[in-house]
């Protein structure tokens, strides 16, 4: 057996980001930047008010209170989107709306709630300090400032920032197309079950988790235990997609054809490789992996929990690498065991399905249901995987590393 870290390294060493292309900003959510973004201008471009109120000289409001207001003469009104045409002089104020440029002479804004006004004058009910409620020019971004680094995953907020510096497009890595298939004569899509048949739960789960990971999922259905059919389906998926996931048929059985097919395809195609690994983890020990002319193909275990755990530990990091992300490997956080999580020594790292919650400012985790690799309901109840090194497990109250799933 090999270690978890060794298995991850072997896979990531074969994966490179997809070629970058120019992407319209409107379409760029979920893409990953292929180059740093530098601001060509300051944001905001001018000093402006953060409040509706009155632009004033702070010195003119000294001593103002609700009982002893200071009266100023209103010399203009300034809505957002309008350039100032009148300066604020001694004893004067300008009515100003949120986002409007600060007029010359003013150094503070008094919010409208701290004023009373008639048509020509305003009473200031609280003393202002210089800079009150003013957003300075360049307070968000400076010209020449690096806004986002290469490898940044673009969220809606990122797109807003890019729009604020007038970037209609970005250079980014595309979303990978990921083919997903289940294998096995025992699988059915839906409906009544004949003796020996079970419903295919892996493929719907993997299609969903691929999309959740920010990729485009392509469904190749259920493939029977037929070597020729499996070869044709995997070949089609490799030719059409950027990565492929299969589940089942990767262990030591007579009908476990996935590793046989991947091994043969790797020998037939140039610049390709195949590895069948026994990883020292539980669940998800067996893993078949091929890099077929640059397309990573994962033969995930058939047990549904093993399939999901294997995806999180091996496939998701590779997909992140394809997307151009820098943060590819899952990072553990430290939690406290809410109850004992015993295990036995066997040379493996256990990945228990757990529920993590926050109690008194710290993460606390407990096992989520039965831990057998075929019990998918426990996986559904979990929001994290507890990483239990080889040993006797952890007692209640002891620290434990967890990998968050959500």
mmCIF file of C-alpha atoms in Angstrom:
data_model
loop_
_atom_site.group_PDB
_atom_site.id
_atom_site.type_symbol
_atom_site.label_atom_id
_atom_site.label_comp_id
_atom_site.label_asym_id
_atom_site.label_seq_id
_atom_site.Cartn_x
_atom_site.Cartn_y
_atom_site.Cartn_z
ATOM 1 C CA UNK A 1 0.000 0.000 0.000
ATOM 2 C CA UNK A 2 0.999 3.616 -0.528
ATOM 3 C CA UNK A 3 0.267 6.631 1.660
ATOM 4 C CA UNK A 4 -2.514 9.113 0.981
ATOM 5 C CA UNK A 5 0.058 11.842 0.321
ATOM 6 C CA UNK A 6 1.938 9.641 -2.150
ATOM 7 C CA UNK A 7 -1.258 8.831 -4.028
ATOM 8 C CA UNK A 8 -2.211 12.493 -4.278
ATOM 9 C CA UNK A 9 1.287 13.423 -5.459
ATOM 10 C CA UNK A 10 1.321 10.744 -8.155
ATOM 11 C CA UNK A 11 -1.930 12.062 -9.593
ATOM 12 C CA UNK A 12 -1.193 15.790 -9.358
ATOM 13 C CA UNK A 13 2.213 15.296 -10.995
ATOM 14 C CA UNK A 14 0.385 14.298 -14.201
ATOM 15 C CA UNK A 15 -2.192 17.111 -14.257
ATOM 16 C CA UNK A 16 -1.709 20.577 -15.745
ATOM 17 C CA UNK A 17 -4.197 23.471 -16.003
ATOM 18 C CA UNK A 18 -6.362 23.704 -19.094
ATOM 19 C CA UNK A 19 -5.185 26.307 -21.641
ATOM 20 C CA UNK A 20 -6.339 29.817 -20.778
ATOM 21 C CA UNK A 21 -8.654 31.888 -22.950
ATOM 22 C CA UNK A 22 -10.315 35.290 -22.871
ATOM 23 C CA UNK A 23 -13.698 35.119 -21.143
ATOM 24 C CA UNK A 24 -16.427 37.756 -21.077
ATOM 25 C CA UNK A 25 -16.892 39.129 -17.576
ATOM 26 C CA UNK A 26 -20.574 38.235 -17.743
ATOM 27 C CA UNK A 27 -19.648 34.552 -18.213
ATOM 28 C CA UNK A 28 -16.631 34.389 -15.888
ATOM 29 C CA UNK A 29 -18.219 33.318 -12.583
ATOM 30 C CA UNK A 30 -16.559 30.097 -11.442
ATOM 31 C CA UNK A 31 -13.595 30.503 -13.797
ATOM 32 C CA UNK A 32 -10.042 30.792 -12.456
ATOM 33 C CA UNK A 33 -7.747 33.660 -13.401
ATOM 34 C CA UNK A 34 -4.763 32.678 -15.532
ATOM 35 C CA UNK A 35 -2.922 35.959 -14.901
ATOM 36 C CA UNK A 36 -2.723 38.636 -12.236
ATOM 37 C CA UNK A 37 -5.175 41.527 -12.602
ATOM 38 C CA UNK A 38 -3.751 45.025 -12.065
ATOM 39 C CA UNK A 39 -6.017 48.039 -11.660
ATOM 40 C CA UNK A 40 -5.581 50.657 -14.400
ATOM 41 C CA UNK A 41 -7.258 53.344 -12.288
ATOM 42 C CA UNK A 42 -8.217 54.414 -8.786
ATOM 43 C CA UNK A 43 -11.475 53.236 -7.223
ATOM 44 C CA UNK A 44 -13.468 55.233 -6.375
ATOM 45 C CA UNK A 45 -12.293 57.811 -8.917
ATOM 46 C CA UNK A 46 -13.230 60.760 -6.684
ATOM 47 C CA UNK A 47 -13.972 61.478 -3.045
ATOM 48 C CA UNK A 48 -17.678 60.955 -2.411
ATOM 49 C CA UNK A 49 -20.175 60.779 0.375
ATOM 50 C CA UNK A 50 -21.208 57.559 2.075
ATOM 51 C CA UNK A 51 -24.425 59.134 3.417
ATOM 52 C CA UNK A 52 -27.306 61.347 2.468
ATOM 53 C CA UNK A 53 -26.772 64.603 4.354
ATOM 54 C CA UNK A 54 -24.932 67.899 4.117
ATOM 55 C CA UNK A 55 -21.394 68.598 2.953
ATOM 56 C CA UNK A 56 -19.833 71.050 5.406
ATOM 57 C CA UNK A 57 -16.608 72.422 6.775
ATOM 58 C CA UNK A 58 -16.106 70.512 10.030
ATOM 59 C CA UNK A 59 -14.789 73.642 11.746
ATOM 60 C CA UNK A 60 -18.176 75.321 11.165
ATOM 61 C CA UNK A 61 -19.946 72.672 13.287
ATOM 62 C CA UNK A 62 -17.870 73.034 16.463
ATOM 63 C CA UNK A 63 -19.993 72.734 19.591
ATOM 64 C CA UNK A 64 -23.151 71.692 17.763
ATOM 65 C CA UNK A 65 -25.609 69.634 19.823
ATOM 66 C CA UNK A 66 -29.310 68.859 19.665
ATOM 67 C CA UNK A 67 -29.925 71.496 22.345
ATOM 68 C CA UNK A 68 -27.606 74.064 20.762
ATOM 69 C CA UNK A 69 -27.570 73.474 16.991
ATOM 70 C CA UNK A 70 -25.344 75.334 14.568
ATOM 71 C CA UNK A 71 -27.151 76.944 11.660
ATOM 72 C CA UNK A 72 -25.588 76.951 8.181
ATOM 73 C CA UNK A 73 -26.820 78.447 4.931
ATOM 74 C CA UNK A 74 -27.675 75.894 2.210
ATOM 75 C CA UNK A 75 -26.058 77.022 -1.060
ATOM 76 C CA UNK A 76 -26.869 74.068 -3.311
ATOM 77 C CA UNK A 77 -27.908 70.477 -3.799
ATOM 78 C CA UNK A 78 -25.738 67.697 -5.208
ATOM 79 C CA UNK A 79 -27.331 64.391 -6.322
ATOM 80 C CA UNK A 80 -25.260 61.340 -7.286
ATOM 81 C CA UNK A 81 -23.977 61.465 -10.849
ATOM 82 C CA UNK A 82 -23.648 65.257 -10.876
ATOM 83 C CA UNK A 83 -20.367 67.169 -10.800
ATOM 84 C CA UNK A 84 -20.103 69.909 -8.125
ATOM 85 C CA UNK A 85 -20.413 73.448 -9.450
ATOM 86 C CA UNK A 86 -20.485 75.343 -6.145
ATOM 87 C CA UNK A 87 -17.870 75.287 -3.368
ATOM 88 C CA UNK A 88 -18.675 75.213 0.335
ATOM 89 C CA UNK A 89 -17.622 78.439 2.028
ATOM 90 C CA UNK A 90 -17.568 79.549 5.641
ATOM 91 C CA UNK A 91 -20.961 79.067 7.297
ATOM 92 C CA UNK A 92 -22.327 77.193 4.301
ATOM 93 C CA UNK A 93 -23.532 73.664 3.478
ATOM 94 C CA UNK A 94 -24.599 71.751 0.380
ATOM 95 C CA UNK A 95 -27.339 69.125 0.450
ATOM 96 C CA UNK A 96 -25.659 65.928 -0.858
ATOM 97 C CA UNK A 97 -26.855 62.429 -1.782
ATOM 98 C CA UNK A 98 -25.016 59.114 -1.273
ATOM 99 C CA UNK A 99 -22.309 58.603 -3.895
ATOM 100 C CA UNK A 100 -22.148 62.235 -5.009
ATOM 101 C CA UNK A 101 -18.686 63.851 -5.353
ATOM 102 C CA UNK A 102 -17.523 65.904 -2.382
ATOM 103 C CA UNK A 103 -17.636 69.615 -3.341
ATOM 104 C CA UNK A 104 -14.604 71.875 -2.946
ATOM 105 C CA UNK A 105 -14.285 73.442 0.485
ATOM 106 C CA UNK A 106 -16.082 70.622 2.320
ATOM 107 C CA UNK A 107 -14.178 68.155 4.508
ATOM 108 C CA UNK A 108 -17.055 66.318 6.222
ATOM 109 C CA UNK A 109 -20.612 65.163 5.711
ATOM 110 C CA UNK A 110 -23.280 65.400 8.407
ATOM 111 C CA UNK A 111 -25.872 62.658 7.947
ATOM 112 C CA UNK A 112 -29.372 63.919 7.373
ATOM 113 C CA UNK A 113 -30.602 62.273 10.600
ATOM 114 C CA UNK A 114 -28.479 64.749 12.571
ATOM 115 C CA UNK A 115 -29.982 67.811 10.947
ATOM 116 C CA UNK A 116 -33.200 69.773 10.624
ATOM 117 C CA UNK A 117 -33.712 72.014 7.647
ATOM 118 C CA UNK A 118 -35.950 74.501 5.933
ATOM 119 C CA UNK A 119 -35.588 75.740 2.375
ATOM 120 C CA UNK A 120 -32.563 77.992 2.855
ATOM 121 C CA UNK A 121 -30.886 76.869 6.086
ATOM 122 C CA UNK A 122 -29.931 73.692 7.909
ATOM 123 C CA UNK A 123 -29.483 73.192 11.659
ATOM 124 C CA UNK A 124 -26.590 70.862 12.541
ATOM 125 C CA UNK A 125 -27.418 68.820 15.661
ATOM 126 C CA UNK A 126 -24.019 67.133 16.190
ATOM 127 C CA UNK A 127 -20.429 68.262 15.793
ATOM 128 C CA UNK A 128 -18.656 66.826 12.721
ATOM 129 C CA UNK A 129 -15.080 65.666 12.462
ATOM 130 C CA UNK A 130 -12.972 66.135 9.341
ATOM 131 C CA UNK A 131 -13.421 63.054 7.116
ATOM 132 C CA UNK A 132 -16.791 62.011 8.532
ATOM 133 C CA UNK A 133 -18.754 59.874 6.031
ATOM 134 C CA UNK A 134 -16.361 60.588 3.166
ATOM 135 C CA UNK A 135 -15.061 57.818 0.916
ATOM 136 C CA UNK A 136 -11.685 59.056 -0.386
ATOM 137 C CA UNK A 137 -10.544 58.701 -3.975
ATOM 138 C CA UNK A 138 -8.602 55.434 -4.279
ATOM 139 C CA UNK A 139 -9.949 54.229 -0.947
ATOM 140 C CA UNK A 140 -10.729 50.837 -2.515
ATOM 141 C CA UNK A 141 -8.043 50.455 -5.197
ATOM 142 C CA UNK A 142 -5.009 52.402 -6.374
ATOM 143 C CA UNK A 143 -3.829 52.582 -9.989
ATOM 144 C CA UNK A 144 -1.176 49.918 -10.559
ATOM 145 C CA UNK A 145 -2.331 47.867 -7.557
ATOM 146 C CA UNK A 146 -2.569 44.086 -8.000
ATOM 147 C CA UNK A 147 -6.246 43.408 -7.522
ATOM 148 C CA UNK A 148 -6.394 39.594 -7.840
ATOM 149 C CA UNK A 149 -3.680 36.975 -8.232
ATOM 150 C CA UNK A 150 -3.424 34.239 -10.807
ATOM 151 C CA UNK A 151 -5.308 31.217 -9.510
ATOM 152 C CA UNK A 152 -8.156 33.239 -7.985
ATOM 153 C CA UNK A 153 -11.570 31.588 -8.303
ATOM 154 C CA UNK A 154 -13.949 34.268 -9.569
ATOM 155 C CA UNK A 155 -17.043 34.764 -7.419
ATOM 156 C CA UNK A 156 -19.821 37.332 -7.979
ATOM 157 C CA UNK A 157 -17.971 39.824 -5.757
ATOM 158 C CA UNK A 158 -14.816 39.427 -7.858
ATOM 159 C CA UNK A 159 -16.815 40.199 -10.991
ATOM 160 C CA UNK A 160 -18.136 43.365 -9.372
ATOM 161 C CA UNK A 161 -14.601 44.532 -8.610
ATOM 162 C CA UNK A 162 -13.457 43.780 -12.157
ATOM 163 C CA UNK A 163 -16.392 45.750 -13.547
ATOM 164 C CA UNK A 164 -15.444 48.691 -11.316
ATOM 165 C CA UNK A 165 -12.073 48.941 -13.111
ATOM 166 C CA UNK A 166 -13.662 48.660 -16.558
ATOM 167 C CA UNK A 167 -12.496 45.161 -17.485
ATOM 168 C CA UNK A 168 -15.031 43.655 -19.934
ATOM 169 C CA UNK A 169 -13.157 40.339 -20.057
ATOM 170 C CA UNK A 170 -10.473 38.347 -18.265
ATOM 171 C CA UNK A 171 -7.924 35.683 -19.191
ATOM 172 C CA UNK A 172 -9.011 32.555 -17.365
ATOM 173 C CA UNK A 173 -8.914 28.766 -17.425
ATOM 174 C CA UNK A 174 -12.194 27.231 -18.651
ATOM 175 C CA UNK A 175 -14.397 24.988 -16.599
ATOM 176 C CA UNK A 176 -13.357 21.365 -17.180
ATOM 177 C CA UNK A 177 -15.852 19.054 -18.870
ATOM 178 C CA UNK A 178 -15.971 15.925 -16.709
ATOM 179 C CA UNK A 179 -17.464 12.683 -17.958
ATOM 180 C CA UNK A 180 -19.162 10.496 -15.337
ATOM 181 C CA UNK A 181 -20.210 6.855 -15.651
ATOM 182 C CA UNK A 182 -21.125 3.963 -13.381
ATOM 183 C CA UNK A 183 -20.134 0.374 -14.153
ATOM 184 C CA UNK A 184 -21.752 -2.926 -13.235
ATOM 185 C CA UNK A 185 -24.374 -5.434 -14.388
ATOM 186 C CA UNK A 186 -26.088 -5.093 -11.022
ATOM 187 C CA UNK A 187 -27.033 -1.441 -11.534
ATOM 188 C CA UNK A 188 -30.384 -0.071 -12.680
ATOM 189 C CA UNK A 189 -31.462 3.518 -13.196
ATOM 190 C CA UNK A 190 -34.822 3.356 -11.385
ATOM 191 C CA UNK A 191 -37.942 1.260 -10.975
ATOM 192 C CA UNK A 192 -38.603 -2.135 -9.444
ATOM 193 C CA UNK A 193 -35.576 -4.233 -8.578
ATOM 194 C CA UNK A 194 -35.121 -7.747 -9.928
ATOM 195 C CA UNK A 195 -33.184 -10.194 -7.725
ATOM 196 C CA UNK A 196 -29.529 -9.195 -7.475
ATOM 197 C CA UNK A 197 -30.081 -5.670 -8.787
ATOM 198 C CA UNK A 198 -29.477 -2.355 -7.001
ATOM 199 C CA UNK A 199 -30.123 1.233 -8.017
ATOM 200 C CA UNK A 200 -27.255 3.366 -9.263
ATOM 201 C CA UNK A 201 -26.586 5.948 -6.558
ATOM 202 C CA UNK A 202 -22.969 6.755 -7.428
ATOM 203 C CA UNK A 203 -23.558 8.444 -10.760
ATOM 204 C CA UNK A 204 -26.192 10.966 -9.567
ATOM 205 C CA UNK A 205 -23.964 11.749 -6.587
ATOM 206 C CA UNK A 206 -20.820 12.184 -8.693
ATOM 207 C CA UNK A 207 -22.580 14.250 -11.365
ATOM 208 C CA UNK A 208 -23.781 16.593 -8.629
ATOM 209 C CA UNK A 209 -20.454 16.850 -6.831
ATOM 210 C CA UNK A 210 -18.663 17.536 -10.134
ATOM 211 C CA UNK A 211 -21.011 20.454 -10.771
ATOM 212 C CA UNK A 212 -20.621 21.584 -7.167
ATOM 213 C CA UNK A 213 -16.860 21.643 -7.783
ATOM 214 C CA UNK A 214 -17.403 24.201 -10.573
ATOM 215 C CA UNK A 215 -17.047 21.828 -13.535
ATOM 216 C CA UNK A 216 -19.423 20.869 -16.345
ATOM 217 C CA UNK A 217 -20.681 17.306 -15.793
ATOM 218 C CA UNK A 218 -21.338 15.022 -18.777
ATOM 219 C CA UNK A 219 -23.431 11.906 -18.121
ATOM 220 C CA UNK A 220 -22.295 8.685 -19.853
ATOM 221 C CA UNK A 221 -24.803 6.496 -18.046
ATOM 222 C CA UNK A 222 -24.439 2.954 -16.731
ATOM 223 C CA UNK A 223 -21.904 0.722 -18.497
ATOM 224 C CA UNK A 224 -22.334 -3.039 -18.231
ATOM 225 C CA UNK A 225 -19.536 -5.432 -17.278
ATOM 226 C CA UNK A 226 -18.421 -5.825 -20.865
ATOM 227 C CA UNK A 227 -14.809 -5.019 -21.716
ATOM 228 C CA UNK A 228 -15.517 -3.898 -25.275
ATOM 229 C CA UNK A 229 -18.431 -1.677 -24.234
ATOM 230 C CA UNK A 230 -16.422 -0.192 -21.384
ATOM 231 C CA UNK A 231 -13.499 0.470 -23.738
ATOM 232 C CA UNK A 232 -15.765 2.256 -26.218
ATOM 233 C CA UNK A 233 -17.460 4.369 -23.549
ATOM 234 C CA UNK A 234 -14.244 5.424 -21.823
ATOM 235 C CA UNK A 235 -12.639 6.200 -25.186
ATOM 236 C CA UNK A 236 -15.598 8.391 -26.180
ATOM 237 C CA UNK A 237 -15.525 10.207 -22.823
ATOM 238 C CA UNK A 238 -11.760 10.800 -23.010
ATOM 239 C CA UNK A 239 -12.083 12.202 -26.527
ATOM 240 C CA UNK A 240 -14.925 14.544 -25.521
ATOM 241 C CA UNK A 241 -13.988 15.618 -21.997
ATOM 242 C CA UNK A 242 -11.160 17.101 -19.943
ATOM 243 C CA UNK A 243 -11.442 14.466 -17.194
ATOM 244 C CA UNK A 244 -13.396 11.253 -16.627
ATOM 245 C CA UNK A 245 -14.805 9.569 -13.526
ATOM 246 C CA UNK A 246 -15.886 5.932 -13.390
ATOM 247 C CA UNK A 247 -17.135 4.103 -10.315
ATOM 248 C CA UNK A 248 -16.846 0.387 -9.642
ATOM 249 C CA UNK A 249 -14.805 -2.456 -11.129
ATOM 250 C CA UNK A 250 -11.417 -1.358 -9.778
ATOM 251 C CA UNK A 251 -10.748 -4.089 -7.230
ATOM 252 C CA UNK A 252 -9.599 -7.706 -7.675
ATOM 253 C CA UNK A 253 -12.752 -9.351 -9.056
ATOM 254 C CA UNK A 254 -13.026 -11.312 -12.301
ATOM 255 C CA UNK A 255 -15.343 -8.666 -13.751
ATOM 256 C CA UNK A 256 -13.369 -5.616 -12.588
ATOM 257 C CA UNK A 257 -12.586 -4.407 -16.090
ATOM 258 C CA UNK A 258 -11.914 -0.710 -15.479
ATOM 259 C CA UNK A 259 -8.280 -1.120 -14.523
ATOM 260 C CA UNK A 260 -7.776 -3.602 -17.385
ATOM 261 C CA UNK A 261 -9.208 -1.169 -19.931
ATOM 262 C CA UNK A 262 -7.309 1.841 -18.574
ATOM 263 C CA UNK A 263 -4.051 -0.083 -18.563
ATOM 264 C CA UNK A 264 -4.524 -1.141 -22.195
ATOM 265 C CA UNK A 265 -5.569 2.349 -23.350
ATOM 266 C CA UNK A 266 -2.537 3.853 -21.630
ATOM 267 C CA UNK A 267 -0.269 1.499 -23.585
ATOM 268 C CA UNK A 268 -2.048 2.256 -26.862
ATOM 269 C CA UNK A 269 -1.945 6.052 -26.602
ATOM 270 C CA UNK A 270 1.235 8.148 -26.689
ATOM 271 C CA UNK A 271 2.233 10.175 -23.640
ATOM 272 C CA UNK A 272 -0.126 8.184 -21.421
ATOM 273 C CA UNK A 273 0.243 6.303 -18.164
ATOM 274 C CA UNK A 274 -1.716 4.052 -15.829
ATOM 275 C CA UNK A 275 -1.461 3.343 -12.107
ATOM 276 C CA UNK A 276 -3.479 0.986 -9.950
ATOM 277 C CA UNK A 277 -3.058 1.977 -6.337
ATOM 278 C CA UNK A 278 -3.842 0.459 -2.996
ATOM 279 C CA UNK A 279 -3.932 3.526 -0.758
ATOM 280 C CA UNK A 280 -3.547 3.108 2.989
ATOM 281 C CA UNK A 281 -6.890 4.726 3.829
ATOM 282 C CA UNK A 282 -10.309 3.523 4.924
ATOM 283 C CA UNK A 283 -12.646 3.767 3.103
ATOM 284 C CA UNK A 284 -11.529 4.079 -0.563
ATOM 285 C CA UNK A 285 -8.406 1.890 -0.613
ATOM 286 C CA UNK A 286 -8.457 0.821 -4.308
ATOM 287 C CA UNK A 287 -7.968 3.493 -6.971
ATOM 288 C CA UNK A 288 -7.287 3.193 -10.694
ATOM 289 C CA UNK A 289 -5.841 6.270 -12.363
ATOM 290 C CA UNK A 290 -4.799 6.896 -15.941
ATOM 291 C CA UNK A 291 -3.524 9.982 -17.726
ATOM 292 C CA UNK A 292 -4.588 9.404 -21.340
ATOM 293 C CA UNK A 293 -2.879 12.014 -23.527
ATOM 294 C CA UNK A 294 -3.349 14.594 -20.797
ATOM 295 C CA UNK A 295 -6.880 13.577 -19.775
ATOM 296 C CA UNK A 296 -7.034 12.279 -16.169
ATOM 297 C CA UNK A 297 -9.302 9.253 -15.730
ATOM 298 C CA UNK A 298 -10.291 8.118 -12.246
ATOM 299 C CA UNK A 299 -11.480 4.609 -11.544
ATOM 300 C CA UNK A 300 -13.226 5.218 -8.218
ATOM 301 C CA UNK A 301 -14.387 2.387 -5.943
ATOM 302 C CA UNK A 302 -17.931 1.063 -6.313
ATOM 303 C CA UNK A 303 -19.072 1.359 -2.706
ATOM 304 C CA UNK A 304 -20.822 4.744 -2.609
ATOM 305 C CA UNK A 305 -19.074 6.158 0.462
ATOM 306 C CA UNK A 306 -15.711 5.015 -0.879
ATOM 307 C CA UNK A 307 -16.518 6.629 -4.210
ATOM 308 C CA UNK A 308 -17.325 9.985 -2.594
ATOM 309 C CA UNK A 309 -14.308 9.907 -0.262
ATOM 310 C CA UNK A 310 -12.021 8.969 -3.142
ATOM 311 C CA UNK A 311 -13.435 11.878 -5.167
ATOM 312 C CA UNK A 312 -12.694 14.334 -2.346
ATOM 313 C CA UNK A 313 -9.138 13.121 -1.784
ATOM 314 C CA UNK A 314 -7.995 12.488 -5.355
ATOM 315 C CA UNK A 315 -10.376 13.696 -8.067
ATOM 316 C CA UNK A 316 -11.341 17.090 -6.638
ATOM 317 C CA UNK A 317 -7.684 18.205 -6.228
ATOM 318 C CA UNK A 318 -6.977 17.150 -9.835
ATOM 319 C CA UNK A 319 -10.034 19.030 -11.113
ATOM 320 C CA UNK A 320 -8.901 22.103 -9.215
ATOM 321 C CA UNK A 321 -5.506 21.813 -10.862
ATOM 322 C CA UNK A 322 -7.220 21.556 -14.271
ATOM 323 C CA UNK A 323 -9.195 24.703 -13.433
ATOM 324 C CA UNK A 324 -5.950 26.550 -12.713
ATOM 325 C CA UNK A 325 -6.501 26.857 -8.977
ATOM 326 C CA UNK A 326 -3.524 27.082 -6.658
ATOM 327 C CA UNK A 327 -5.339 25.757 -3.583
ATOM 328 C CA UNK A 328 -5.736 22.208 -4.859
ATOM 329 C CA UNK A 329 -5.322 19.940 -1.834
ATOM 330 C CA UNK A 330 -7.914 19.913 0.953
ATOM 331 C CA UNK A 331 -6.812 21.747 4.080
ATOM 332 C CA UNK A 332 -7.727 20.303 7.454
ATOM 333 C CA UNK A 333 -9.066 22.366 10.326
ATOM 334 C CA UNK A 334 -8.649 21.434 13.975
ATOM 335 C CA UNK A 335 -11.750 20.309 15.850
ATOM 336 C CA UNK A 336 -12.477 18.609 19.145
ATOM 337 C CA UNK A 337 -14.093 15.169 19.335
ATOM 338 C CA UNK A 338 -17.528 15.539 20.917
ATOM 339 C CA UNK A 339 -17.494 11.834 21.722
ATOM 340 C CA UNK A 340 -14.959 9.043 21.427
ATOM 341 C CA UNK A 341 -14.001 7.889 17.930
ATOM 342 C CA UNK A 342 -12.188 4.580 18.510
ATOM 343 C CA UNK A 343 -10.514 2.563 15.761
ATOM 344 C CA UNK A 344 -8.028 -0.299 15.475
ATOM 345 C CA UNK A 345 -4.419 -0.311 14.321
ATOM 346 C CA UNK A 346 -4.052 -1.590 10.763
ATOM 347 C CA UNK A 347 -1.600 0.757 9.036
ATOM 348 C CA UNK A 348 -4.312 2.935 7.467
ATOM 349 C CA UNK A 349 -5.649 6.445 7.891
ATOM 350 C CA UNK A 350 -9.372 6.356 8.659
ATOM 351 C CA UNK A 351 -11.681 8.999 7.214
ATOM 352 C CA UNK A 352 -14.780 8.948 9.366
ATOM 353 C CA UNK A 353 -17.900 10.756 8.263
ATOM 354 C CA UNK A 354 -18.675 13.381 10.896
ATOM 355 C CA UNK A 355 -20.899 16.321 11.665
ATOM 356 C CA UNK A 356 -18.966 19.450 12.620
ATOM 357 C CA UNK A 357 -20.631 22.210 14.598
ATOM 358 C CA UNK A 358 -19.453 25.297 16.448
ATOM 359 C CA UNK A 359 -19.695 25.299 20.233
ATOM 360 C CA UNK A 360 -18.272 28.074 22.434
ATOM 361 C CA UNK A 361 -16.096 29.359 19.606
ATOM 362 C CA UNK A 362 -14.541 26.025 18.633
ATOM 363 C CA UNK A 363 -15.293 23.258 16.147
ATOM 364 C CA UNK A 364 -16.747 20.080 17.643
ATOM 365 C CA UNK A 365 -17.286 16.902 15.626
ATOM 366 C CA UNK A 366 -19.106 13.611 16.102
ATOM 367 C CA UNK A 367 -19.591 10.586 13.882
ATOM 368 C CA UNK A 368 -22.529 10.735 11.464
ATOM 369 C CA UNK A 369 -24.353 7.399 11.497
ATOM 370 C CA UNK A 370 -22.885 4.037 10.566
ATOM 371 C CA UNK A 371 -19.391 4.151 9.076
ATOM 372 C CA UNK A 372 -19.597 1.205 6.650
ATOM 373 C CA UNK A 373 -18.506 2.089 3.111
ATOM 374 C CA UNK A 374 -21.904 1.127 1.651
ATOM 375 C CA UNK A 375 -23.973 3.281 4.053
ATOM 376 C CA UNK A 376 -24.573 6.395 1.991
ATOM 377 C CA UNK A 377 -27.086 7.860 4.453
ATOM 378 C CA UNK A 378 -24.224 8.459 6.903
ATOM 379 C CA UNK A 379 -22.336 10.285 4.171
ATOM 380 C CA UNK A 380 -25.406 12.410 3.478
ATOM 381 C CA UNK A 381 -25.665 13.336 7.162
ATOM 382 C CA UNK A 382 -21.991 14.382 7.345
ATOM 383 C CA UNK A 383 -20.471 17.753 6.560
ATOM 384 C CA UNK A 384 -16.847 16.735 7.076
ATOM 385 C CA UNK A 385 -14.360 13.872 7.172
ATOM 386 C CA UNK A 386 -12.418 13.263 10.376
ATOM 387 C CA UNK A 387 -8.808 12.251 9.695
ATOM 388 C CA UNK A 388 -7.835 9.525 12.146
ATOM 389 C CA UNK A 389 -4.176 8.409 11.833
ATOM 390 C CA UNK A 390 -3.208 4.801 12.468
ATOM 391 C CA UNK A 391 -3.689 4.071 16.157
ATOM 392 C CA UNK A 392 -6.443 3.692 18.724
ATOM 393 C CA UNK A 393 -8.521 6.690 17.654
ATOM 394 C CA UNK A 394 -9.380 9.723 19.777
ATOM 395 C CA UNK A 395 -11.195 10.115 23.070
ATOM 396 C CA UNK A 396 -13.919 12.658 23.746
ATOM 397 C CA UNK A 397 -12.406 16.116 24.136
ATOM 398 C CA UNK A 398 -9.218 15.322 22.204
ATOM 399 C CA UNK A 399 -8.227 17.274 19.074
ATOM 400 C CA UNK A 400 -8.856 15.823 15.630
ATOM 401 C CA UNK A 401 -8.247 17.139 12.124
ATOM 402 C CA UNK A 402 -11.303 17.375 9.875
ATOM 403 C CA UNK A 403 -11.754 18.083 6.148
ATOM 404 C CA UNK A 404 -14.896 20.144 5.569
ATOM 405 C CA UNK A 405 -17.180 18.979 2.777
ATOM 406 C CA UNK A 406 -19.366 22.090 2.779
#
